[in-house]
Coordinates of C-alpha atoms in Angstrom, one line a residue:
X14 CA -10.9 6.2 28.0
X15 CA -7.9 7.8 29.3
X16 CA -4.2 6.7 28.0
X17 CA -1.2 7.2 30.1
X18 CA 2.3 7.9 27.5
X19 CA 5.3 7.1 29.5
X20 CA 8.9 8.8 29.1
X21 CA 10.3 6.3 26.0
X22 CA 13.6 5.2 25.6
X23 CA 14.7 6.9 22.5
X24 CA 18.5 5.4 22.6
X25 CA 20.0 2.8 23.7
X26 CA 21.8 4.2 26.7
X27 CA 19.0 6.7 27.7
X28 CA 18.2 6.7 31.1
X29 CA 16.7 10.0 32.0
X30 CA 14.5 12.6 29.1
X31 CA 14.9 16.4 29.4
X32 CA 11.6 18.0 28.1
X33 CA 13.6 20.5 25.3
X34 CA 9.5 21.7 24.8
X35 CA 5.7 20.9 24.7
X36 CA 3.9 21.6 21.3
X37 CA 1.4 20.6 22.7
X38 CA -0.4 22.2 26.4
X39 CA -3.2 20.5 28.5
X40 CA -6.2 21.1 27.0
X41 CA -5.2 20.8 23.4
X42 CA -6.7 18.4 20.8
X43 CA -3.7 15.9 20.1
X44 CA -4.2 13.7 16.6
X45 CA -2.3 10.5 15.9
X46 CA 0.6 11.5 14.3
X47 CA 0.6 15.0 15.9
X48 CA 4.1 16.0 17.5
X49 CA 3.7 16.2 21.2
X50 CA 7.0 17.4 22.6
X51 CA 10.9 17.0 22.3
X52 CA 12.6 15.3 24.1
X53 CA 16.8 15.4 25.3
X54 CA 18.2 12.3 25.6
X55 CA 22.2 11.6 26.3
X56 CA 22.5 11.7 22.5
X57 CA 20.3 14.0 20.8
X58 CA 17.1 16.0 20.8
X59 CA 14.0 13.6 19.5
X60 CA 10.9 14.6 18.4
X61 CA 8.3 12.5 20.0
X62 CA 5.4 11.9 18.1
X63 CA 1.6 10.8 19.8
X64 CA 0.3 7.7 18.7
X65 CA -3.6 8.0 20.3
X66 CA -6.2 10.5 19.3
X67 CA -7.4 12.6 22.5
X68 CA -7.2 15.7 24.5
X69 CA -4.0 16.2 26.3
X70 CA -4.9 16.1 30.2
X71 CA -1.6 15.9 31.7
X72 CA 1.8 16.6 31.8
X73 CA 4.0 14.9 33.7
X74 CA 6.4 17.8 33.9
X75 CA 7.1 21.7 32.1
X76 CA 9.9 22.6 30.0
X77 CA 12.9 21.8 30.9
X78 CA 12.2 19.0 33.9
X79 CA 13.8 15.5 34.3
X80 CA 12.0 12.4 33.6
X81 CA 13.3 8.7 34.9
X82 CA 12.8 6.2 31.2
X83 CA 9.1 4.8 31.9
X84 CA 8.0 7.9 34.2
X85 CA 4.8 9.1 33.8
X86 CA 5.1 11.7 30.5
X87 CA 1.4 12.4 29.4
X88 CA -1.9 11.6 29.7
X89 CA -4.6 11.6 26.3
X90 CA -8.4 10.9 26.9
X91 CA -11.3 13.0 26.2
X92 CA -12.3 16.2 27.8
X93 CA -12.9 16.4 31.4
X94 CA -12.1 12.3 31.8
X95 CA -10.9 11.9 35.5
X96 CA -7.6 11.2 35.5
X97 CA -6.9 11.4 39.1
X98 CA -6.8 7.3 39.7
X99 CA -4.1 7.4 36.8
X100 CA -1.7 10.1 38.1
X101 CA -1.7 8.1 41.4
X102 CA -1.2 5.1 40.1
X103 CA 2.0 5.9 37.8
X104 CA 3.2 8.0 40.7
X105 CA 3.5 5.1 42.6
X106 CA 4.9 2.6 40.7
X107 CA 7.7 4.8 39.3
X108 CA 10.1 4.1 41.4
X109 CA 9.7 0.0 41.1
X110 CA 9.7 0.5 37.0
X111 CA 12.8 2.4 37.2
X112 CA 14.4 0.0 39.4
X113 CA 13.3 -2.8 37.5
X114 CA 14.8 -1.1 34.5
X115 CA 18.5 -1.1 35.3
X116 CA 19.4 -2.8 31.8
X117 CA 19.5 0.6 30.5
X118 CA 23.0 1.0 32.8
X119 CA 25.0 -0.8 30.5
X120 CA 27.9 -2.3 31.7
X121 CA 30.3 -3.3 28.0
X122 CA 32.2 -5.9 28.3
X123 CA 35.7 -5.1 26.7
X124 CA 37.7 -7.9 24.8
X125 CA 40.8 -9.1 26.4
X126 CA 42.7 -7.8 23.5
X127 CA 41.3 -4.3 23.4
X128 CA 43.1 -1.1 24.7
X129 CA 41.1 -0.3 27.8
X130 CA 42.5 3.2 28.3
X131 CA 42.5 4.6 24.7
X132 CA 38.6 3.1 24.1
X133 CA 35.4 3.9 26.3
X134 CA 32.5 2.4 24.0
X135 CA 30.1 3.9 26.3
X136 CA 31.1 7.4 25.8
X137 CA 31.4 7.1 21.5
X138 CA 28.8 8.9 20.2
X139 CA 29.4 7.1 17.2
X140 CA 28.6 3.5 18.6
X141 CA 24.7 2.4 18.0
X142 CA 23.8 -0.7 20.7
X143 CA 21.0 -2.8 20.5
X144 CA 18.1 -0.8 22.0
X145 CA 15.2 -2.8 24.4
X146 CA 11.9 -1.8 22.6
X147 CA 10.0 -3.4 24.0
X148 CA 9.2 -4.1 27.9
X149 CA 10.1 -8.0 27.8
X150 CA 12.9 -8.1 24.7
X151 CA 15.8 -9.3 25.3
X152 CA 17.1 -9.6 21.7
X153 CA 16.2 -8.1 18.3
X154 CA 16.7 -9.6 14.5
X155 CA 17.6 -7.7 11.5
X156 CA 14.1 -7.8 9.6
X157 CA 16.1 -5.5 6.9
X158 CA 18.9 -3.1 6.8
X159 CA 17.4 0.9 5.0
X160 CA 20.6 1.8 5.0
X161 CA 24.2 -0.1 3.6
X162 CA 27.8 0.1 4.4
X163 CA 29.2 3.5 3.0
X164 CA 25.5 5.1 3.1
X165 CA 25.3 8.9 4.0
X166 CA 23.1 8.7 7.8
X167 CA 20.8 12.0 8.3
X168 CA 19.1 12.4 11.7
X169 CA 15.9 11.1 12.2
X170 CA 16.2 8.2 8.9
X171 CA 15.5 4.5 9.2
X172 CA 18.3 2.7 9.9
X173 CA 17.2 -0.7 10.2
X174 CA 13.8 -2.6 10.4
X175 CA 13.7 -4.5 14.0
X176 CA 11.8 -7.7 14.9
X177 CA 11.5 -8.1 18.5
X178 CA 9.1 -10.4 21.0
X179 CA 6.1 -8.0 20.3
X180 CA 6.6 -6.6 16.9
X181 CA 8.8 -5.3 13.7
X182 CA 9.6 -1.5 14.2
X183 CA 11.8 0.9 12.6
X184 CA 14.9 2.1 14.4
X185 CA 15.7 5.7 13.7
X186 CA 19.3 7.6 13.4
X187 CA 19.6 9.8 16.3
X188 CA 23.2 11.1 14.8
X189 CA 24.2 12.3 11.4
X190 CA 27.4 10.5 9.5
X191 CA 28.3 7.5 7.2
X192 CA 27.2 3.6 8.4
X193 CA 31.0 2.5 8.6
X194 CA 29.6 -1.1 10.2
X195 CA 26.9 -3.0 10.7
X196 CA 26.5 -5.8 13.9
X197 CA 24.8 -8.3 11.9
X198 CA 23.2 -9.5 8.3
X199 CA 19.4 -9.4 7.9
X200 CA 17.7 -12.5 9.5
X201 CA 20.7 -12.0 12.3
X202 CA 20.2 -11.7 15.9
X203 CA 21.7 -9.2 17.9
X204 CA 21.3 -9.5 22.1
X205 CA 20.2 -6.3 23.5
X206 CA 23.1 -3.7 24.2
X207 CA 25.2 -5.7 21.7
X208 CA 26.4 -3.8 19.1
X209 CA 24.4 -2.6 16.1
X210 CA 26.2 -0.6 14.1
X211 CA 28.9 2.4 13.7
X212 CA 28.0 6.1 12.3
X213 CA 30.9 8.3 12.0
X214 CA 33.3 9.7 9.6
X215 CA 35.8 7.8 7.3
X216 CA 39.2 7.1 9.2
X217 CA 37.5 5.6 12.4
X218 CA 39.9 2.5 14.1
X219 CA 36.3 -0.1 13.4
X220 CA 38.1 -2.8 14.1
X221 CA 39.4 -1.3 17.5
X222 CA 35.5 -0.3 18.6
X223 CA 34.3 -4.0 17.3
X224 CA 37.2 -5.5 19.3
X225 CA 36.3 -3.5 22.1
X226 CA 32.5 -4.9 22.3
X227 CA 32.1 -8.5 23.3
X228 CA 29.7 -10.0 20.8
X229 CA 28.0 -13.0 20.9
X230 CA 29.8 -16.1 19.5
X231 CA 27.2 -16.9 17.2
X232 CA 24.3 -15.3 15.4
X233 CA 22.1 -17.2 13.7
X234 CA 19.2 -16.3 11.1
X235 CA 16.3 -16.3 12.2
X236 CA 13.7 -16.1 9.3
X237 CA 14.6 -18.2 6.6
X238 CA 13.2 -22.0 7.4
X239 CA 16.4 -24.6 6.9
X240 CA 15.4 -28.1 4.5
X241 CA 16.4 -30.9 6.2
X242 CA 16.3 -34.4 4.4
X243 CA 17.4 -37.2 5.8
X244 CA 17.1 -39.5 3.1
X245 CA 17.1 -43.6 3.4
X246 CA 20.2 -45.6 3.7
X247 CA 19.8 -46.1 -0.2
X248 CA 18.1 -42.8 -1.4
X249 CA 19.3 -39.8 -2.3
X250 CA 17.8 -36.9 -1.1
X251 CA 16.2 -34.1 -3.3
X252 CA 15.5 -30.5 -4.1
X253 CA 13.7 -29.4 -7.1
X254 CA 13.3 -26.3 -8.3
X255 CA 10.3 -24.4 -9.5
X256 CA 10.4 -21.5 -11.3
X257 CA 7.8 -19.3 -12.5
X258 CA 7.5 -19.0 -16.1
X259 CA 4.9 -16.1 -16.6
X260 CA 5.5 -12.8 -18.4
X261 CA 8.0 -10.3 -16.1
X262 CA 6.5 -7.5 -14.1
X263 CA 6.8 -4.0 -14.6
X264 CA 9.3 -2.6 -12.1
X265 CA 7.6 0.7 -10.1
X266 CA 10.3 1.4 -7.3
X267 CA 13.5 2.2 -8.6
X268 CA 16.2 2.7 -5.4
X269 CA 15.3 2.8 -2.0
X270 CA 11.8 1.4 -1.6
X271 CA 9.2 2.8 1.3
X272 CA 7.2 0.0 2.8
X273 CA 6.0 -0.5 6.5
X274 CA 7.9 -3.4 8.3
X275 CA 4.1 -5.4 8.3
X276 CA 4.2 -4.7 4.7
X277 CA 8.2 -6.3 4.2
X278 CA 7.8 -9.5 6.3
X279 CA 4.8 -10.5 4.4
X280 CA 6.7 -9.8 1.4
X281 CA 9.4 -11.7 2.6
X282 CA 7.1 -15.0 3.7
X283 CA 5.3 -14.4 0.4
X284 CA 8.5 -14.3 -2.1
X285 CA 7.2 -10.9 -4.0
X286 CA 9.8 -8.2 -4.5
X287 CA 8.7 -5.2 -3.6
X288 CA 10.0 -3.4 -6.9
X289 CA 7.1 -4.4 -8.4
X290 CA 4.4 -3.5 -5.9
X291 CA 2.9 0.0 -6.2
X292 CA 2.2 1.7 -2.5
X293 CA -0.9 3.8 -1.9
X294 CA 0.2 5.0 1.3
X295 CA 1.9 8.7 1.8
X296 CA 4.9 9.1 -1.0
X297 CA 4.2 5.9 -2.2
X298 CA 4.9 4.0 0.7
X299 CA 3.7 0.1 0.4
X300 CA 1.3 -1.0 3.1
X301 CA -0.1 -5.0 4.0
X302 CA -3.2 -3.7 1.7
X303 CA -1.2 -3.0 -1.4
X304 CA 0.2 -6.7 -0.8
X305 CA -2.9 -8.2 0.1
X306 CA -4.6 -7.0 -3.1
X307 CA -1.0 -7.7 -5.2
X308 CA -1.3 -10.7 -8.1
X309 CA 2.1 -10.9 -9.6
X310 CA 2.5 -11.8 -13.4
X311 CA 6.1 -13.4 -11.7
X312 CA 7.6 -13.6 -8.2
X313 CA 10.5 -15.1 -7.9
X314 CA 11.7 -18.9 -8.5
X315 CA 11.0 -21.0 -5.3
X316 CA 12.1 -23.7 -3.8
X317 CA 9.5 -27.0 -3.2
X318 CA 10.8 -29.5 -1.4
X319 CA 9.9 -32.9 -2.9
X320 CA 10.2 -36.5 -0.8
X321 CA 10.1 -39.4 -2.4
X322 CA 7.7 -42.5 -1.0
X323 CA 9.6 -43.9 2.2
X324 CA 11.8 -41.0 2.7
X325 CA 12.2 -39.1 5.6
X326 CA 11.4 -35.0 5.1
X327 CA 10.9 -32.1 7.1
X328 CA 11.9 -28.4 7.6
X329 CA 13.0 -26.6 10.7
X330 CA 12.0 -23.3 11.2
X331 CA 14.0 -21.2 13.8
X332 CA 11.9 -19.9 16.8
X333 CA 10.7 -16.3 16.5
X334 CA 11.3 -13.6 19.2
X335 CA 7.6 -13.5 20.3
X336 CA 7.4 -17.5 20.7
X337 CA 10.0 -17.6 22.5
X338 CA 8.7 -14.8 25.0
X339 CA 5.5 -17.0 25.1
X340 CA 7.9 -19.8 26.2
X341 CA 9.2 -18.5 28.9
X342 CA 6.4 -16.5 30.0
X343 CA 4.1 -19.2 30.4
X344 CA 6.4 -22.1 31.2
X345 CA 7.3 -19.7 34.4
X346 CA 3.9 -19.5 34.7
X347 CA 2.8 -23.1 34.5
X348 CA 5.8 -24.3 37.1
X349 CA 6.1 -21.5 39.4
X350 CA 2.4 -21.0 40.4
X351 CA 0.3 -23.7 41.2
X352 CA -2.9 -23.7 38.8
X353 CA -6.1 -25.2 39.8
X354 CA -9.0 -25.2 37.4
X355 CA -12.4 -24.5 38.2
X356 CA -14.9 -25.7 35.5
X357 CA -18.9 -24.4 34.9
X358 CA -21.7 -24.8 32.7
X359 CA -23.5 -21.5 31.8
X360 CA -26.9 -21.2 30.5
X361 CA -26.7 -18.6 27.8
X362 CA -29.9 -18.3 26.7
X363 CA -31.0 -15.2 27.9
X364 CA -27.7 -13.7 26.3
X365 CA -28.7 -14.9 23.3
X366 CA -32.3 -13.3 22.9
X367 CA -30.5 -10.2 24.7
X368 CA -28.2 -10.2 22.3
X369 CA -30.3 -10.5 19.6
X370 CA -32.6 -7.6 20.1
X371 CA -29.6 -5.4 20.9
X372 CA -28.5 -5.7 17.5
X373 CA -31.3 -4.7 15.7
X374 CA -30.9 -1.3 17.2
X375 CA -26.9 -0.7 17.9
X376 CA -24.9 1.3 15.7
X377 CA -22.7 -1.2 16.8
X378 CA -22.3 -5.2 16.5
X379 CA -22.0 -7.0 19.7
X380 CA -20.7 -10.4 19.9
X381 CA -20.9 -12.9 22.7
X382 CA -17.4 -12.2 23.6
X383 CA -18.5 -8.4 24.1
X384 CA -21.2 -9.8 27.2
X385 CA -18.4 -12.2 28.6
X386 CA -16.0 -9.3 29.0
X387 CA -18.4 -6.9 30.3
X388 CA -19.7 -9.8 33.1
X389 CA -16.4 -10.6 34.2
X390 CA -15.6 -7.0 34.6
X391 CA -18.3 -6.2 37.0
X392 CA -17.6 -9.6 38.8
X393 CA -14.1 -8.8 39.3
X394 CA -15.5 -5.5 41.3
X395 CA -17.4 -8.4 43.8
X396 CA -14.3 -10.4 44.1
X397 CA -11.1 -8.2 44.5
X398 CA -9.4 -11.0 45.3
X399 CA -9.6 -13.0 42.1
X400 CA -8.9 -9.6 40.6
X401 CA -5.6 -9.5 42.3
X402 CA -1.6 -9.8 41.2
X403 CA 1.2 -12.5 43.0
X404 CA 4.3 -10.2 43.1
X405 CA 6.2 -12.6 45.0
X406 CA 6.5 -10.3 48.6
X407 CA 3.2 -8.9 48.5
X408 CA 0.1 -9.8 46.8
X409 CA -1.7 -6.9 45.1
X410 CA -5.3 -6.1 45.9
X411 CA -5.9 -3.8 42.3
X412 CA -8.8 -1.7 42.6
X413 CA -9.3 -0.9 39.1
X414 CA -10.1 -3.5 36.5
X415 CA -8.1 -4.2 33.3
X416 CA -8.8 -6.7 31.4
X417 CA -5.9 -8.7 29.2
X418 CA -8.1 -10.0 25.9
X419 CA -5.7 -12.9 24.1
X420 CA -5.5 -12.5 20.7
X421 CA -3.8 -15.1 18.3
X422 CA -1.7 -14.0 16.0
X423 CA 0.3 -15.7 13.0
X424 CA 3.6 -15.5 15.4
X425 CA 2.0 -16.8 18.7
X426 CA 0.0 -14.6 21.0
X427 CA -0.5 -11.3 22.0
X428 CA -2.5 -9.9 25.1
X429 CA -3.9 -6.2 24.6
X430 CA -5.6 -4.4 27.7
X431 CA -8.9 -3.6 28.2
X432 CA -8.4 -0.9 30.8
X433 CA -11.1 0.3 33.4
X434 CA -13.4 -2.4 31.6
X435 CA -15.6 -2.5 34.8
X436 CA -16.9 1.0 33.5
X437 CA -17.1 0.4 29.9
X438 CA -20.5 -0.2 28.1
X439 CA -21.0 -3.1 25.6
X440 CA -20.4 -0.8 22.3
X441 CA -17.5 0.5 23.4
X442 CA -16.2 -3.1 24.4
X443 CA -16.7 -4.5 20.9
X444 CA -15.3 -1.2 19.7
X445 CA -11.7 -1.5 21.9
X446 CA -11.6 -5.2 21.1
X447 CA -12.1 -4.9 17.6
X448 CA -9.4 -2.1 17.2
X449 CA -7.4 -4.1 19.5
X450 CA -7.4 -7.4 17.3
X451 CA -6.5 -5.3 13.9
X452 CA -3.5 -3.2 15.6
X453 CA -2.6 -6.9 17.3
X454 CA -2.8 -8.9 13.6
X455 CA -1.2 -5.6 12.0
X456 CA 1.6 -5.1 14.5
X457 CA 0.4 -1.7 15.3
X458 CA 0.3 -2.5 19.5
X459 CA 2.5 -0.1 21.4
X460 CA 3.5 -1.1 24.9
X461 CA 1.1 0.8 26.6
X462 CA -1.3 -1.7 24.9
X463 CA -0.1 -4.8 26.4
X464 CA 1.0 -3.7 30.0
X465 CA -1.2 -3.4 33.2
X466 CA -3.3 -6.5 33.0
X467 CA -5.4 -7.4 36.6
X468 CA -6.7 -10.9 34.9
X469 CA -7.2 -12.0 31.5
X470 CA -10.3 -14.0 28.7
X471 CA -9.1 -16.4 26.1
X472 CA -12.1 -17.2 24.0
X473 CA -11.3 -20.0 21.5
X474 CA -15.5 -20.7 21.4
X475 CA -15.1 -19.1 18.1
X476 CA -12.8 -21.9 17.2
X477 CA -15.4 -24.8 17.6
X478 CA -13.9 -25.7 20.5
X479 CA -16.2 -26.5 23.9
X480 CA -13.9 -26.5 26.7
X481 CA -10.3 -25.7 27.3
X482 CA -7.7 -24.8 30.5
X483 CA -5.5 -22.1 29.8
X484 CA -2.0 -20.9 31.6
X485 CA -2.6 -17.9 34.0
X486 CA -0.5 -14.6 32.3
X487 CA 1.4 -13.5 35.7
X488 CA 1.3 -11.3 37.6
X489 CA -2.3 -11.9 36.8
X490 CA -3.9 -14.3 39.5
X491 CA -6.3 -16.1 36.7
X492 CA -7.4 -16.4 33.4
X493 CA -10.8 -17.4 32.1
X494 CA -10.9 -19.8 28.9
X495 CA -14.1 -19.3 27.4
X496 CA -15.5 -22.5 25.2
X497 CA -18.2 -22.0 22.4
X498 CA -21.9 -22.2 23.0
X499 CA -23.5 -25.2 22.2
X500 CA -27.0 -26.6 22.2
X501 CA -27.4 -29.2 24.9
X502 CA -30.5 -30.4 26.9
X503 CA -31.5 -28.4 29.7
X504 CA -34.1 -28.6 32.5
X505 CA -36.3 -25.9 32.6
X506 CA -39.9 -26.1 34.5
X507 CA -39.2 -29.9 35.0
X508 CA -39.2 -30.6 31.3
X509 CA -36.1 -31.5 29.6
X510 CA -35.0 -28.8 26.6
X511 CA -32.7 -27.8 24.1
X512 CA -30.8 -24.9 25.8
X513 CA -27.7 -22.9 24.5
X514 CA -25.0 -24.0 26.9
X515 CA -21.5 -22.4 26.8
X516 CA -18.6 -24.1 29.5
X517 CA -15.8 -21.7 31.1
X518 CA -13.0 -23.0 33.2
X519 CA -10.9 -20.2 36.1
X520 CA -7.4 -21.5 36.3
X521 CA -6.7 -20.2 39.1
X522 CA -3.0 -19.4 41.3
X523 CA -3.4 -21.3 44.7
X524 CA -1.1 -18.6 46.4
X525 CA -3.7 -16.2 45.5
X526 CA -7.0 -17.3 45.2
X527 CA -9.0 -20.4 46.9
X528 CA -11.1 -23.0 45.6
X529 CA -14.5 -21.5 47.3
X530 CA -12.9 -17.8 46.3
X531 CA -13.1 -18.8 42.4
X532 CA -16.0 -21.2 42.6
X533 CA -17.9 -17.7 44.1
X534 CA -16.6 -15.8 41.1
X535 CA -18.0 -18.1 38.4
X536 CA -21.1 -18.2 40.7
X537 CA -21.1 -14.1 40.3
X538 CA -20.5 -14.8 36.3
X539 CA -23.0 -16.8 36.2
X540 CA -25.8 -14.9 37.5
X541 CA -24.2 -12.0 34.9
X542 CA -24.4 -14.2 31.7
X543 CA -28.1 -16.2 32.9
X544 CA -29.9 -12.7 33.5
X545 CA -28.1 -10.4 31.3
X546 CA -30.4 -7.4 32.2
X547 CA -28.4 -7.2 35.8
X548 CA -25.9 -5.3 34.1
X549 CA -27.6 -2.6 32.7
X550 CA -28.1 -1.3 36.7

């Protein structure tokens, strides 16, 4: 299955990419990992590394053409994959992405106090902003600083560790120099195209650049849960403290210590210090595995909050970037279009024996979720319209199918695409879904993962839970939430029988879709997940 690479933004400012050259041409094998091309940005010359496995089919332009941020760069799939509904699509909607993009034009507010005429932030090499990294972020936090105050900067080193709406990711130097200032503490939030930090040389006027950038009045940290106790009127309240009295542990990292961002915020959550983990990744670098399969002798002490009988406790944990994306998201959602819900019983029992057999053969397992997504697919293709996306002036009639599969995750949610499902067979469903869930739980999901959704399954069936609505995931114009399969009496042959029953409920966006529109989807599903063996033909 082809995957389209879009021009990244790889600074903060960048607008436009220069392609300095391939290292790769169309028709080459391209590894993950492999370096595909640099690219000239308005600060430096990046090396732009591919993160899918593939042949390289396209390229969205030679050595040394222009590239809008979000233009169509590459395309990896396998040999002879047609690409042509791909190159079409991207071509169109290049223009509307760019336009929608217009954050990257910074406009930097200046401080009342600051010398306009002696200081233009936007032309200081030296100045790091904020960077968007991700399509819906409007503001990062400091998981952890790589590099202190004072700290020789090299090209291409991690700076800082980032936690935005979709996942933690390491932010790279594009300059060489010293780290003369840093925007915020670890656990701090910084809005995007605030300022991040300063690399330059000793003898820069900081505090006439920091002057210069508005900030925001307050940054709070947005990690560490805050204790509250409100204790009765005649109470005091209290804290105690338990440390850990086993045997030290033998320190392994000494200096700077290499772990993935995954690997540091469950550290973090956990209490270990990463001193004393030992990394089997490359150069020793500590991965969520080397935690996972970690028992200290000692972490450090921690603090157990203790409430007496008939006092008031609790703790307040500050919101995360990603839930409050899913707030917004969805409560835009839920009062801007107007959800109906369409509810049906499906028999599954032919799924089940299907199923069944299947398994005894396939190289791969197939779950029940697997069948659903390949049923909806090919009923989306006999009802375009509930396979279509509200864009507020026009509604959009897609003619491919891609299908958004919610995943939960310890932070919220997260909605990975299924693209061109319609033409995907059941192995290679189970296959996407299951890599999809891993790279979701390990934040390993790129934005090409998430993006480019026509209608989306949430399946909590697996959850004990028999029947649910869920809130449509615009510009989608429904979402199907999938309960778990049950036994329940059935008529068959006019005796009553236990039969494996499994309810599903369209919520559905009025200024899309109609009642009978919906009602003759599930009809189409239905027939799908009753007499599996219709589609197989």
């Amino acid at each position: 299955m082809a995957e389209v690479i879009l021009m990244p933004r790889l600074s903060d400012t960048m607008t436009e990419g220069v392609i300095a050259a391939w290292h790769k041409k169309v028709g080459d094998t391209v590894n993950k990992g492999d370096l595909l091309a640099e690219i000239e940005t308005d600060k430096a010359t990046m090396e732009l590394e591919s993160y899918q496995q593939g042949v390289l089919l396209h390229i969205g332009t030679l050595r040394g053409g222009k590239l809008q941020v979000n233009d169509l760069l590459a395309i990896i799939g396998k040999e002879g994959e047609d690409i042509s509904a791909l190159i079409s699509q991207n071509t169109n909607k290049t223009a509307e992405v760019v336009s929608s993009d217009k954050v990257a034009e910074q406009i930097i507010p200046v401080a009342a106090n600051a010398d306009k005429s002696t200081i233009d932030i936007s032309k200081m090499d030296e100045v790091v902003l904020m960077p968007r990294l991700s399509d819906t972020m409007t503001e990062g936090v400091i998981a952890g600083w790589q590099k202190n105050v004072g700290d020789q900067v090299k090209k291409g080193e991690i700076l800082a560790d980032i936690e935005t709406d979709k996942a933690t990711m390491e932010l790279e130097s594009y300059k060489d120099g010293i780290l003369l200032y840093q925007g915020a503490k670890a656990g701090e939030k910084i809005l995007v195209n605030q300022l991040l930090c300063i690399i330059g040389q000793p003898g820069l006027d900081i505090d006439a650049i920091v002057k210069a950038v508005a900030t925001p009045s307050t940054q709070v940290a947005a990690n560490a849960p805050i204790v509250n106790e409100a204790p009765a009127p005649t109470q005091s309240t209290t804290v105690t403290m338990a440390p850990n009295t086993a045997a030290p542990s033998t320190v392994v990292n000494e200096g700077r210590i290499f772990a993935s961002p995954l690997a540091k915020k469950i550290a973090k959550e956990k209490g270990v210090d990463l001193k004393f983990v030992k990394g089997s990744g490359e150069h020793g670098r500590i991965t969520k595995t080397d935690l996972e399969h970690y028992t200290p002798s000692n972490t450090s002490s921690t603090f157990v909050p203790t409430a007496p009988l008939g006092q008031v406790s609790f703790v307040d944990t500050p919101v995360s970037q990603m839930r409050k994306v899913i707030a917004k998201r969805l409560s835009e959602s839920l009062f801007t279009a107007p959800h109906f819900y369409l509810t049906m019983k499906i028999n599954m029992d032919a799924t089940v024996e299907v199923r069944t057999l299947m398994n005894e053969t396939s190289p791969v397992k197939i779950s029940f979720n697997d069948f659903i997504v390949k049923a909806v697919a090919l009923s989306l293709k006999q009802h375009p319209k509930v396979n279509s996306s509200w864009l507020g002036e026009v509604i959009r009639a897609n003619h491919h199918v891609n299908i958004g599969i919610a995943v939960a995750v310890e932070e919220g949610l997260l909605v990975p695409v299924l693209r061109f499902a319609d033409g995907l067979s059941l192995a290679q469903i189970s296959v996407s879904v299951k890599e999809f869930a891993k790279k979701a739980k390990d934040k390993k999901l790129q934005p090409a993962d998430w993006e480019g959704s026509t209608f989306t399954i949430s399946n909590l069936g697996m959850f004990g839970i028999d029947q649910f609505t869920a809130i449509i995931n615009p510009p989608d114009a429904c979402i199907l939430a999938v309960g778990g399969i049950a036994q329940e009496p059935v008529v068959k042959n006019g005796q009553v029988v236990p039969g494996n029953v499994m309810n599903v409920t369209l919520s559905c966006d009025h200024r899309v879709v109609d009642g009978a529109t919906g009602a003759a989807f599930l009809q189409t599903l239905k027939s799908y997940l009753e007499t599996p063996i219709k589609m197989f033909f």
